[in-house]
PDB file of C-alpha atoms in Angstrom:
ATOM      1  CA  MET F   1      31.646  29.027  28.483  1.00  0.00           C
ATOM      2  CA  ILE F   2      28.294  27.857  27.105  1.00  0.00           C
ATOM      3  CA  GLN F   3      28.283  24.283  25.845  1.00  0.00           C
ATOM      4  CA  VAL F   4      25.299  22.890  23.924  1.00  0.00           C
ATOM      5  CA  GLU F   5      25.270  19.111  23.568  1.00  0.00           C
ATOM      6  CA  HIS F   6      22.892  17.129  21.321  1.00  0.00           C
ATOM      7  CA  LEU F   7      20.035  19.520  22.111  1.00  0.00           C
ATOM      8  CA  THR F   8      16.743  18.200  20.722  1.00  0.00           C
ATOM      9  CA  LYS F   9      13.134  19.315  21.090  1.00  0.00           C
ATOM     10  CA  TYR F  10      10.036  17.712  19.621  1.00  0.00           C
ATOM     11  CA  TYR F  11       6.470  18.951  19.978  1.00  0.00           C
ATOM     12  CA  GLY F  12       4.614  15.674  19.600  1.00  0.00           C
ATOM     13  CA  THR F  13       5.900  14.411  16.267  1.00  0.00           C
ATOM     14  CA  THR F  14       6.924  17.869  15.051  1.00  0.00           C
ATOM     15  CA  ARG F  15      10.618  18.665  15.191  1.00  0.00           C
ATOM     16  CA  GLY F  16      11.582  21.949  16.826  1.00  0.00           C
ATOM     17  CA  ILE F  17      15.340  21.383  16.901  1.00  0.00           C
ATOM     18  CA  GLU F  18      17.441  18.250  16.547  1.00  0.00           C
ATOM     19  CA  ASP F  19      20.933  17.356  17.761  1.00  0.00           C
ATOM     20  CA  LEU F  20      22.331  20.889  18.089  1.00  0.00           C
ATOM     21  CA  ASN F  21      25.969  21.068  19.203  1.00  0.00           C
ATOM     22  CA  PHE F  22      27.952  24.283  19.594  1.00  0.00           C
ATOM     23  CA  GLN F  23      29.979  26.283  22.104  1.00  0.00           C
ATOM     24  CA  VAL F  24      30.128  29.959  23.031  1.00  0.00           C
ATOM     25  CA  SER F  25      33.312  31.300  24.591  1.00  0.00           C
ATOM     26  CA  LYS F  26      33.258  33.756  27.463  1.00  0.00           C
ATOM     27  CA  GLY F  27      33.174  37.323  26.120  1.00  0.00           C
ATOM     28  CA  GLU F  28      32.037  36.238  22.654  1.00  0.00           C
ATOM     29  CA  VAL F  29      29.138  37.777  20.702  1.00  0.00           C
ATOM     30  CA  LEU F  30      27.525  34.854  18.874  1.00  0.00           C
ATOM     31  CA  GLY F  31      24.924  35.256  16.163  1.00  0.00           C
ATOM     32  CA  PHE F  32      22.207  32.599  16.056  1.00  0.00           C
ATOM     33  CA  LEU F  33      20.945  32.841  12.501  1.00  0.00           C
ATOM     34  CA  GLY F  34      18.127  31.157  10.643  1.00  0.00           C
ATOM     35  CA  PRO F  35      14.920  31.816   8.722  1.00  0.00           C
ATOM     36  CA  ASN F  36      11.623  32.179  10.523  1.00  0.00           C
ATOM     37  CA  GLY F  37      10.581  28.820  11.950  1.00  0.00           C
ATOM     38  CA  ALA F  38      14.139  27.436  11.967  1.00  0.00           C
ATOM     39  CA  GLY F  39      14.119  26.729  15.722  1.00  0.00           C
ATOM     40  CA  LYS F  40      15.867  29.836  17.048  1.00  0.00           C
ATOM     41  CA  THR F  41      13.286  30.772  19.684  1.00  0.00           C
ATOM     42  CA  THR F  42      12.934  27.136  20.778  1.00  0.00           C
ATOM     43  CA  THR F  43      16.684  27.019  21.412  1.00  0.00           C
ATOM     44  CA  MET F  44      16.636  30.318  23.323  1.00  0.00           C
ATOM     45  CA  LYS F  45      13.774  29.114  25.549  1.00  0.00           C
ATOM     46  CA  ILE F  46      15.657  25.926  26.374  1.00  0.00           C
ATOM     47  CA  LEU F  47      18.914  27.741  27.167  1.00  0.00           C
ATOM     48  CA  THR F  48      17.051  30.110  29.506  1.00  0.00           C
ATOM     49  CA  CYS F  49      15.280  27.187  31.257  1.00  0.00           C
ATOM     50  CA  TYR F  50      11.817  28.295  30.178  1.00  0.00           C
ATOM     51  CA  GLN F  51      11.317  25.007  28.358  1.00  0.00           C
ATOM     52  CA  PRO F  52      12.926  21.565  28.813  1.00  0.00           C
ATOM     53  CA  PRO F  53      14.536  19.740  25.874  1.00  0.00           C
ATOM     54  CA  THR F  54      13.295  16.363  24.712  1.00  0.00           C
ATOM     55  CA  SER F  55      16.892  15.162  24.923  1.00  0.00           C
ATOM     56  CA  GLY F  56      20.379  16.565  25.161  1.00  0.00           C
ATOM     57  CA  THR F  57      21.433  19.361  27.482  1.00  0.00           C
ATOM     58  CA  ALA F  58      23.459  22.561  27.817  1.00  0.00           C
ATOM     59  CA  LYS F  59      25.832  23.963  30.409  1.00  0.00           C
ATOM     60  CA  ILE F  60      25.929  27.674  31.179  1.00  0.00           C
ATOM     61  CA  PHE F  61      29.216  28.606  32.882  1.00  0.00           C
ATOM     62  CA  GLY F  62      29.402  25.121  34.390  1.00  0.00           C
ATOM     63  CA  HIS F  63      25.725  24.839  35.441  1.00  0.00           C
ATOM     64  CA  ASP F  64      23.549  22.230  33.712  1.00  0.00           C
ATOM     65  CA  ILE F  65      20.159  23.567  32.517  1.00  0.00           C
ATOM     66  CA  LEU F  66      18.425  20.367  33.687  1.00  0.00           C
ATOM     67  CA  GLU F  67      20.211  19.809  36.987  1.00  0.00           C
ATOM     68  CA  ASP F  68      20.665  23.411  38.143  1.00  0.00           C
ATOM     69  CA  PRO F  69      18.116  25.684  36.390  1.00  0.00           C
ATOM     70  CA  LEU F  70      17.948  28.278  39.205  1.00  0.00           C
ATOM     71  CA  GLU F  71      21.702  28.899  39.036  1.00  0.00           C
ATOM     72  CA  VAL F  72      21.524  29.065  35.248  1.00  0.00           C
ATOM     73  CA  ARG F  73      18.837  31.738  35.394  1.00  0.00           C
ATOM     74  CA  LYS F  74      20.969  33.825  37.738  1.00  0.00           C
ATOM     75  CA  LYS F  75      23.680  33.872  35.071  1.00  0.00           C
ATOM     76  CA  ILE F  76      21.376  34.965  32.239  1.00  0.00           C
ATOM     77  CA  GLY F  77      19.685  38.169  31.138  1.00  0.00           C
ATOM     78  CA  TYR F  78      16.979  37.419  28.562  1.00  0.00           C
ATOM     79  CA  LEU F  79      15.040  39.545  26.114  1.00  0.00           C
ATOM     80  CA  PRO F  80      12.433  37.292  24.461  1.00  0.00           C
ATOM     81  CA  GLU F  81      11.048  38.018  20.989  1.00  0.00           C
ATOM     82  CA  LYS F  82       7.861  39.350  22.590  1.00  0.00           C
ATOM     83  CA  ASN F  83       9.133  42.015  24.955  1.00  0.00           C
ATOM     84  CA  PRO F  84       7.503  41.393  28.401  1.00  0.00           C
ATOM     85  CA  LEU F  85       6.716  44.986  29.360  1.00  0.00           C
ATOM     86  CA  TYR F  86       4.101  46.371  31.739  1.00  0.00           C
ATOM     87  CA  THR F  87       2.987  49.324  29.660  1.00  0.00           C
ATOM     88  CA  ASP F  88       1.150  51.108  32.484  1.00  0.00           C
ATOM     89  CA  MET F  89       4.347  51.452  34.543  1.00  0.00           C
ATOM     90  CA  THR F  90       7.017  54.091  34.115  1.00  0.00           C
ATOM     91  CA  VAL F  91      10.443  52.929  32.982  1.00  0.00           C
ATOM     92  CA  ARG F  92      11.929  53.336  36.459  1.00  0.00           C
ATOM     93  CA  GLU F  93       8.973  51.619  38.173  1.00  0.00           C
ATOM     94  CA  TYR F  94       9.239  48.673  35.804  1.00  0.00           C
ATOM     95  CA  LEU F  95      12.986  48.233  36.288  1.00  0.00           C
ATOM     96  CA  ASN F  96      12.555  48.410  40.075  1.00  0.00           C
ATOM     97  CA  PHE F  97       9.858  45.755  39.797  1.00  0.00           C
ATOM     98  CA  VAL F  98      12.085  43.474  37.677  1.00  0.00           C
ATOM     99  CA  GLY F  99      14.977  43.986  40.093  1.00  0.00           C
ATOM    100  CA  GLU F 100      12.783  42.899  43.005  1.00  0.00           C
ATOM    101  CA  LEU F 101      11.671  39.805  41.067  1.00  0.00           C
ATOM    102  CA  LYS F 102      15.339  38.943  40.523  1.00  0.00           C
ATOM    103  CA  SER F 103      15.924  39.304  44.299  1.00  0.00           C
ATOM    104  CA  ILE F 104      18.541  42.011  43.873  1.00  0.00           C
ATOM    105  CA  ASP F 105      19.709  43.212  47.288  1.00  0.00           C
ATOM    106  CA  VAL F 106      17.722  46.281  48.402  1.00  0.00           C
ATOM    107  CA  GLY F 107      20.929  48.183  49.010  1.00  0.00           C
ATOM    108  CA  LYS F 108      22.066  47.585  45.432  1.00  0.00           C
ATOM    109  CA  LEU F 109      18.745  47.860  43.617  1.00  0.00           C
ATOM    110  CA  LYS F 110      18.808  51.627  43.030  1.00  0.00           C
ATOM    111  CA  GLN F 111      22.380  51.395  41.755  1.00  0.00           C
ATOM    112  CA  ARG F 112      21.455  48.605  39.312  1.00  0.00           C
ATOM    113  CA  VAL F 113      18.374  50.496  38.088  1.00  0.00           C
ATOM    114  CA  ASN F 114      20.450  53.628  37.543  1.00  0.00           C
ATOM    115  CA  TYR F 115      23.111  51.619  35.737  1.00  0.00           C
ATOM    116  CA  SER F 116      20.570  49.958  33.414  1.00  0.00           C
ATOM    117  CA  ILE F 117      18.888  53.282  32.629  1.00  0.00           C
ATOM    118  CA  GLU F 118      22.187  54.974  31.841  1.00  0.00           C
ATOM    119  CA  ARG F 119      23.614  52.012  29.900  1.00  0.00           C
ATOM    120  CA  CYS F 120      20.561  51.805  27.650  1.00  0.00           C
ATOM    121  CA  GLY F 121      20.168  55.547  27.098  1.00  0.00           C
ATOM    122  CA  LEU F 122      16.891  55.889  28.995  1.00  0.00           C
ATOM    123  CA  GLU F 123      17.709  58.902  31.194  1.00  0.00           C
ATOM    124  CA  ASN F 124      15.323  61.249  29.386  1.00  0.00           C
ATOM    125  CA  VAL F 125      12.354  58.846  29.479  1.00  0.00           C
ATOM    126  CA  GLN F 126      12.799  57.115  32.855  1.00  0.00           C
ATOM    127  CA  ARG F 127       9.715  58.850  34.358  1.00  0.00           C
ATOM    128  CA  ARG F 128       7.512  58.256  31.330  1.00  0.00           C
ATOM    129  CA  THR F 129       4.912  55.506  31.000  1.00  0.00           C
ATOM    130  CA  ILE F 130       6.262  52.626  28.900  1.00  0.00           C
ATOM    131  CA  GLY F 131       3.107  52.421  26.787  1.00  0.00           C
ATOM    132  CA  LYS F 132       3.711  55.951  25.520  1.00  0.00           C
ATOM    133  CA  LEU F 133       7.268  55.274  24.358  1.00  0.00           C
ATOM    134  CA  SER F 134       8.305  54.539  20.787  1.00  0.00           C
ATOM    135  CA  LYS F 135       8.995  50.937  19.807  1.00  0.00           C
ATOM    136  CA  GLY F 136      12.718  51.676  19.806  1.00  0.00           C
ATOM    137  CA  TYR F 137      12.669  52.958  23.372  1.00  0.00           C
ATOM    138  CA  GLN F 138      10.520  50.017  24.451  1.00  0.00           C
ATOM    139  CA  GLN F 139      13.198  47.668  23.120  1.00  0.00           C
ATOM    140  CA  ARG F 140      15.789  49.627  25.104  1.00  0.00           C
ATOM    141  CA  VAL F 141      13.675  49.060  28.217  1.00  0.00           C
ATOM    142  CA  GLY F 142      13.581  45.350  27.368  1.00  0.00           C
ATOM    143  CA  ILE F 143      17.373  45.237  27.148  1.00  0.00           C
ATOM    144  CA  ALA F 144      17.637  47.259  30.379  1.00  0.00           C
ATOM    145  CA  GLN F 145      15.576  44.657  32.260  1.00  0.00           C
ATOM    146  CA  ALA F 146      17.812  41.936  30.804  1.00  0.00           C
ATOM    147  CA  ILE F 147      21.024  43.503  32.186  1.00  0.00           C
ATOM    148  CA  ILE F 148      19.687  44.729  35.534  1.00  0.00           C
ATOM    149  CA  GLY F 149      20.887  41.593  37.351  1.00  0.00           C
ATOM    150  CA  ASP F 150      24.413  42.026  35.928  1.00  0.00           C
ATOM    151  CA  PRO F 151      24.261  38.714  34.013  1.00  0.00           C
ATOM    152  CA  GLU F 152      27.316  36.981  32.591  1.00  0.00           C
ATOM    153  CA  LEU F 153      25.299  35.905  29.539  1.00  0.00           C
ATOM    154  CA  LEU F 154      22.877  38.105  27.616  1.00  0.00           C
ATOM    155  CA  ILE F 155      20.418  36.338  25.297  1.00  0.00           C
ATOM    156  CA  LEU F 156      18.525  38.548  22.852  1.00  0.00           C
ATOM    157  CA  ASP F 157      15.833  36.994  20.653  1.00  0.00           C
ATOM    158  CA  GLU F 158      15.084  39.132  17.553  1.00  0.00           C
ATOM    159  CA  PRO F 159      15.812  42.409  19.398  1.00  0.00           C
ATOM    160  CA  THR F 160      15.278  44.683  16.366  1.00  0.00           C
ATOM    161  CA  ILE F 161      12.068  43.139  15.039  1.00  0.00           C
ATOM    162  CA  GLY F 162       9.463  45.783  14.164  1.00  0.00           C
ATOM    163  CA  LEU F 163      11.880  48.712  14.431  1.00  0.00           C
ATOM    164  CA  ASP F 164      12.462  51.392  11.820  1.00  0.00           C
ATOM    165  CA  PRO F 165      15.944  51.712  10.205  1.00  0.00           C
ATOM    166  CA  ARG F 166      17.152  54.424  12.606  1.00  0.00           C
ATOM    167  CA  GLN F 167      16.004  52.446  15.640  1.00  0.00           C
ATOM    168  CA  ILE F 168      17.688  49.287  14.290  1.00  0.00           C
ATOM    169  CA  ILE F 169      21.017  51.114  14.025  1.00  0.00           C
ATOM    170  CA  ASP F 170      20.646  52.453  17.586  1.00  0.00           C
ATOM    171  CA  ILE F 171      19.837  49.030  19.082  1.00  0.00           C
ATOM    172  CA  ARG F 172      22.620  47.403  17.056  1.00  0.00           C
ATOM    173  CA  GLU F 173      25.159  49.868  18.441  1.00  0.00           C
ATOM    174  CA  LEU F 174      23.870  49.258  21.972  1.00  0.00           C
ATOM    175  CA  ILE F 175      24.303  45.490  21.550  1.00  0.00           C
ATOM    176  CA  LYS F 176      27.857  45.944  20.226  1.00  0.00           C
ATOM    177  CA  ASP F 177      28.633  48.092  23.245  1.00  0.00           C
ATOM    178  CA  LEU F 178      27.166  45.583  25.712  1.00  0.00           C
ATOM    179  CA  GLY F 179      29.168  42.824  24.009  1.00  0.00           C
ATOM    180  CA  LYS F 180      32.364  44.440  25.259  1.00  0.00           C
ATOM    181  CA  GLU F 181      31.374  43.562  28.843  1.00  0.00           C
ATOM    182  CA  ARG F 182      29.651  40.168  28.686  1.00  0.00           C
ATOM    183  CA  THR F 183      28.883  37.116  26.558  1.00  0.00           C
ATOM    184  CA  VAL F 184      26.006  37.694  24.127  1.00  0.00           C
ATOM    185  CA  ILE F 185      23.875  35.340  22.042  1.00  0.00           C
ATOM    186  CA  LEU F 186      21.940  37.282  19.419  1.00  0.00           C
ATOM    187  CA  SER F 187      19.156  35.385  17.675  1.00  0.00           C
ATOM    188  CA  SER F 188      18.053  36.927  14.398  1.00  0.00           C
ATOM    189  CA  HIS F 189      16.893  36.345  10.833  1.00  0.00           C
ATOM    190  CA  ILE F 190      18.214  39.782   9.829  1.00  0.00           C
ATOM    191  CA  LEU F 191      21.543  39.108   8.155  1.00  0.00           C
ATOM    192  CA  PRO F 192      23.217  42.549   8.301  1.00  0.00           C
ATOM    193  CA  GLU F 193      22.516  42.659  12.026  1.00  0.00           C
ATOM    194  CA  VAL F 194      24.486  39.467  12.589  1.00  0.00           C
ATOM    195  CA  SER F 195      27.355  40.398  10.273  1.00  0.00           C
ATOM    196  CA  GLN F 196      27.871  43.794  11.911  1.00  0.00           C
ATOM    197  CA  VAL F 197      27.539  42.738  15.546  1.00  0.00           C
ATOM    198  CA  CYS F 198      28.777  39.148  15.940  1.00  0.00           C
ATOM    199  CA  ASN F 199      32.236  37.538  16.002  1.00  0.00           C
ATOM    200  CA  ARG F 200      30.876  34.140  14.976  1.00  0.00           C
ATOM    201  CA  ILE F 201      27.590  32.734  13.748  1.00  0.00           C
ATOM    202  CA  VAL F 202      25.593  29.544  14.173  1.00  0.00           C
ATOM    203  CA  VAL F 203      23.299  28.885  11.213  1.00  0.00           C
ATOM    204  CA  ILE F 204      20.292  26.607  11.663  1.00  0.00           C
ATOM    205  CA  ASN F 205      17.533  25.601   9.274  1.00  0.00           C
ATOM    206  CA  GLN F 206      14.513  23.381   9.872  1.00  0.00           C
ATOM    207  CA  GLY F 207      15.787  22.694  13.395  1.00  0.00           C
ATOM    208  CA  ARG F 208      19.181  21.376  12.294  1.00  0.00           C
ATOM    209  CA  LEU F 209      22.648  22.862  12.536  1.00  0.00           C
ATOM    210  CA  VAL F 210      23.933  24.016   9.150  1.00  0.00           C
ATOM    211  CA  ALA F 211      27.186  25.819  10.007  1.00  0.00           C
ATOM    212  CA  VAL F 212      29.228  27.295  12.861  1.00  0.00           C
ATOM    213  CA  ASP F 213      31.961  29.741  11.839  1.00  0.00           C
ATOM    214  CA  THR F 214      32.988  33.362  11.410  1.00  0.00           C
ATOM    215  CA  PRO F 215      31.366  35.312   8.561  1.00  0.00           C
ATOM    216  CA  ASP F 216      34.766  35.600   6.819  1.00  0.00           C
ATOM    217  CA  ASN F 217      35.447  31.861   7.037  1.00  0.00           C
ATOM    218  CA  LEU F 218      31.988  31.057   5.683  1.00  0.00           C
ATOM    219  CA  ARG F 219      32.636  33.376   2.760  1.00  0.00           C
ATOM    220  CA  SER F 220      35.903  31.564   2.054  1.00  0.00           C
ATOM    221  CA  ARG F 221      34.288  28.126   2.282  1.00  0.00           C
ATOM    222  CA  LEU F 222      31.508  28.975  -0.142  1.00  0.00           C
ATOM    223  CA  LYS F 223      33.382  31.190  -2.546  1.00  0.00           C
ATOM    224  CA  LYS F 224      33.803  28.898  -5.565  1.00  0.00           C
ATOM    225  CA  THR F 225      34.294  31.880  -7.913  1.00  0.00           C
ATOM    226  CA  SER F 226      35.335  35.505  -7.690  1.00  0.00           C
ATOM    227  CA  VAL F 227      32.923  38.135  -8.983  1.00  0.00           C
ATOM    228  CA  ILE F 228      34.314  41.211 -10.760  1.00  0.00           C
ATOM    229  CA  THR F 229      32.120  44.113 -11.805  1.00  0.00           C
ATOM    230  CA  ILE F 230      33.138  46.252 -14.790  1.00  0.00           C
ATOM    231  CA  LYS F 231      31.558  49.601 -15.692  1.00  0.00           C
ATOM    232  CA  ILE F 232      32.144  50.898 -19.214  1.00  0.00           C
ATOM    233  CA  HIS F 233      30.995  54.051 -20.997  1.00  0.00           C
ATOM    234  CA  GLU F 234      28.571  53.107 -23.778  1.00  0.00           C
ATOM    235  CA  SER F 235      30.297  53.780 -27.114  1.00  0.00           C
ATOM    236  CA  PRO F 236      31.094  52.067 -30.444  1.00  0.00           C
ATOM    237  CA  GLU F 237      34.330  50.771 -28.909  1.00  0.00           C
ATOM    238  CA  SER F 238      32.458  49.135 -26.035  1.00  0.00           C
ATOM    239  CA  GLN F 239      30.274  46.921 -28.232  1.00  0.00           C
ATOM    240  CA  ASN F 240      32.741  44.024 -28.148  1.00  0.00           C
ATOM    241  CA  ALA F 241      33.743  44.435 -24.481  1.00  0.00           C
ATOM    242  CA  LYS F 242      31.973  41.220 -23.452  1.00  0.00           C
ATOM    243  CA  GLY F 243      33.875  39.195 -26.079  1.00  0.00           C
ATOM    244  CA  ILE F 244      37.186  40.743 -25.062  1.00  0.00           C
ATOM    245  CA  VAL F 245      36.687  39.769 -21.421  1.00  0.00           C
ATOM    246  CA  GLU F 246      35.457  36.266 -22.310  1.00  0.00           C
ATOM    247  CA  SER F 247      38.707  35.603 -24.200  1.00  0.00           C
ATOM    248  CA  ILE F 248      40.870  36.141 -21.085  1.00  0.00           C
ATOM    249  CA  GLU F 249      42.237  32.993 -19.458  1.00  0.00           C
ATOM    250  CA  GLY F 250      40.646  32.327 -16.051  1.00  0.00           C
ATOM    251  CA  VAL F 251      37.307  33.943 -16.906  1.00  0.00           C
ATOM    252  CA  ILE F 252      34.440  31.488 -16.339  1.00  0.00           C
ATOM    253  CA  LEU F 253      31.335  33.495 -17.215  1.00  0.00           C
ATOM    254  CA  VAL F 254      30.510  37.056 -18.309  1.00  0.00           C
ATOM    255  CA  ASN F 255      27.032  38.552 -17.906  1.00  0.00           C
ATOM    256  CA  GLU F 256      25.979  41.863 -19.399  1.00  0.00           C
ATOM    257  CA  LYS F 257      23.397  43.967 -17.592  1.00  0.00           C
ATOM    258  CA  GLU F 258      21.070  46.414 -19.300  1.00  0.00           C
ATOM    259  CA  SER F 259      22.777  49.758 -19.862  1.00  0.00           C
ATOM    260  CA  THR F 260      21.622  52.800 -17.869  1.00  0.00           C
ATOM    261  CA  ASP F 261      22.778  56.412 -18.266  1.00  0.00           C
ATOM    262  CA  ASP F 262      25.214  55.397 -21.033  1.00  0.00           C
ATOM    263  CA  VAL F 263      26.978  52.958 -18.674  1.00  0.00           C
ATOM    264  CA  LYS F 264      27.363  49.299 -19.614  1.00  0.00           C
ATOM    265  CA  VAL F 265      27.868  46.891 -16.681  1.00  0.00           C
ATOM    266  CA  LEU F 266      29.529  43.493 -17.003  1.00  0.00           C
ATOM    267  CA  THR F 267      29.763  40.962 -14.165  1.00  0.00           C
ATOM    268  CA  VAL F 268      32.564  38.435 -14.467  1.00  0.00           C
ATOM    269  CA  GLU F 269      32.846  35.120 -12.641  1.00  0.00           C
ATOM    270  CA  SER F 270      36.455  33.971 -12.499  1.00  0.00           C
ATOM    271  CA  ASP F 271      38.856  31.603 -10.788  1.00  0.00           C
ATOM    272  CA  PRO F 272      38.973  32.671  -7.088  1.00  0.00           C
ATOM    273  CA  ASP F 273      42.729  32.005  -6.945  1.00  0.00           C
ATOM    274  CA  LYS F 274      43.490  34.640  -9.593  1.00  0.00           C
ATOM    275  CA  ASP F 275      42.874  38.380  -9.426  1.00  0.00           C
ATOM    276  CA  LEU F 276      42.091  39.194 -13.068  1.00  0.00           C
ATOM    277  CA  ARG F 277      41.305  42.878 -12.617  1.00  0.00           C
ATOM    278  CA  TYR F 278      44.643  44.068 -14.001  1.00  0.00           C
ATOM    279  CA  GLU F 279      44.494  41.709 -16.993  1.00  0.00           C
ATOM    280  CA  ILE F 280      40.907  42.684 -17.804  1.00  0.00           C
ATOM    281  CA  ALA F 281      41.632  46.406 -17.515  1.00  0.00           C
ATOM    282  CA  LYS F 282      44.760  46.087 -19.718  1.00  0.00           C
ATOM    283  CA  GLU F 283      42.920  44.231 -22.487  1.00  0.00           C
ATOM    284  CA  LEU F 284      39.978  46.649 -22.503  1.00  0.00           C
ATOM    285  CA  ILE F 285      42.224  49.716 -22.586  1.00  0.00           C
ATOM    286  CA  ASN F 286      44.325  48.164 -25.397  1.00  0.00           C
ATOM    287  CA  GLU F 287      41.113  47.899 -27.421  1.00  0.00           C
ATOM    288  CA  ASN F 288      40.209  51.554 -26.633  1.00  0.00           C
ATOM    289  CA  VAL F 289      37.199  50.518 -24.554  1.00  0.00           C
ATOM    290  CA  PRO F 290      36.324  53.491 -22.258  1.00  0.00           C
ATOM    291  CA  LEU F 291      36.679  51.779 -18.853  1.00  0.00           C
ATOM    292  CA  LEU F 292      35.044  53.677 -15.983  1.00  0.00           C
ATOM    293  CA  GLU F 293      35.425  51.299 -13.048  1.00  0.00           C
ATOM    294  CA  ILE F 294      36.462  47.745 -12.166  1.00  0.00           C
ATOM    295  CA  PHE F 295      36.167  46.123  -8.729  1.00  0.00           C
ATOM    296  CA  SER F 296      35.797  42.771  -6.967  1.00  0.00           C
ATOM    297  CA  GLU F 297      32.706  41.887  -4.985  1.00  0.00           C
ATOM    298  CA  GLU F 298      32.719  39.723  -1.863  1.00  0.00           C
ATOM    299  CA  LEU F 299      29.990  37.263  -1.044  1.00  0.00           C
ATOM    300  CA  SER F 300      27.507  39.058   1.166  1.00  0.00           C
ATOM    301  CA  LEU F 301      26.152  37.366   4.272  1.00  0.00           C
ATOM    302  CA  GLU F 302      22.840  37.119   2.391  1.00  0.00           C
ATOM    303  CA  ASP F 303      24.605  35.077  -0.319  1.00  0.00           C
ATOM    304  CA  ILE F 304      26.213  32.851   2.310  1.00  0.00           C
ATOM    305  CA  PHE F 305      22.926  32.310   4.107  1.00  0.00           C
ATOM    306  CA  LEU F 306      21.039  31.405   0.923  1.00  0.00           C
ATOM    307  CA  LYS F 307      23.772  28.987  -0.173  1.00  0.00           C
ATOM    308  CA  LEU F 308      23.916  27.283   3.218  1.00  0.00           C
ATOM    309  CA  VAL F 309      20.144  26.893   3.494  1.00  0.00           C
ATOM    310  CA  THR F 310      19.825  25.733  -0.124  1.00  0.00           C
ATOM    311  CA  GLU F 311      22.555  23.123   0.362  1.00  0.00           C
ATOM    312  CA  GLU F 312      20.896  21.943   3.608  1.00  0.00           C
ATOM    313  CA  VAL F 313      17.499  21.505   1.934  1.00  0.00           C
ATOM    314  CA  SER F 314      18.985  19.667  -1.046  1.00  0.00           C
TER     315      SER F 314
END
């Protein structure tokens, strides 16, 4: 287990993070989410013993980061935001070099290098110079160096930054796969990445903890209204559709979007404890309104994030 207790870091009078408290269970994939400048990288540097806190501490599988930093580092594989690659080395040379720095037993080093290459899908580029690889493959090399010591905890700081959409999907799938074998902390400001990879998320803003929960629980906490989208074929009968929906008990607000391709779109905010789709559809059909589609929309993680950060600032 990872236990973070009252973790605080100031740079002079400037707050980096303040009084962070959270836990990560063994085998969990935790998302560490926040906007740029929220304090994510500061927290990652402290947890990996690259930087001391001003106050507070953390324990990594029973080892205190202040009292036992060497043991903590043995437990951690770390990919910082700026990938520390030697671009004039080949992939295999670099991983051998990292393995030697981590004091991996000579008899096991080749096995660990082979494992990291295979696990990260680097077989076809292992003899190539790192500087000539695509950004996506360079990130794979960065993850490979992080797992070469067989760490119990993998900390990845913005691992998909600067990648194209295809590369992001590939790295995301790799992280999900690695999360089946070890504990992972994934720091990111990219919301879909966190929602698709992590079991639970920590949200921070301006150095302070905003929320710790699963994406589903955060949606439930913040969902004050349900949102229903209605698509209607543009016709004389559809002109009063907005008024029909507004008259239904439980409807809070109806917005009408500009029609495109003869399709009128209404968005309905309603009481979250009532599913009004059947009632809305029945009333529209009774009035001969040509209903094309009706569906509920969940709060996206983007919506959750914006609400949490807005509430924190206010």
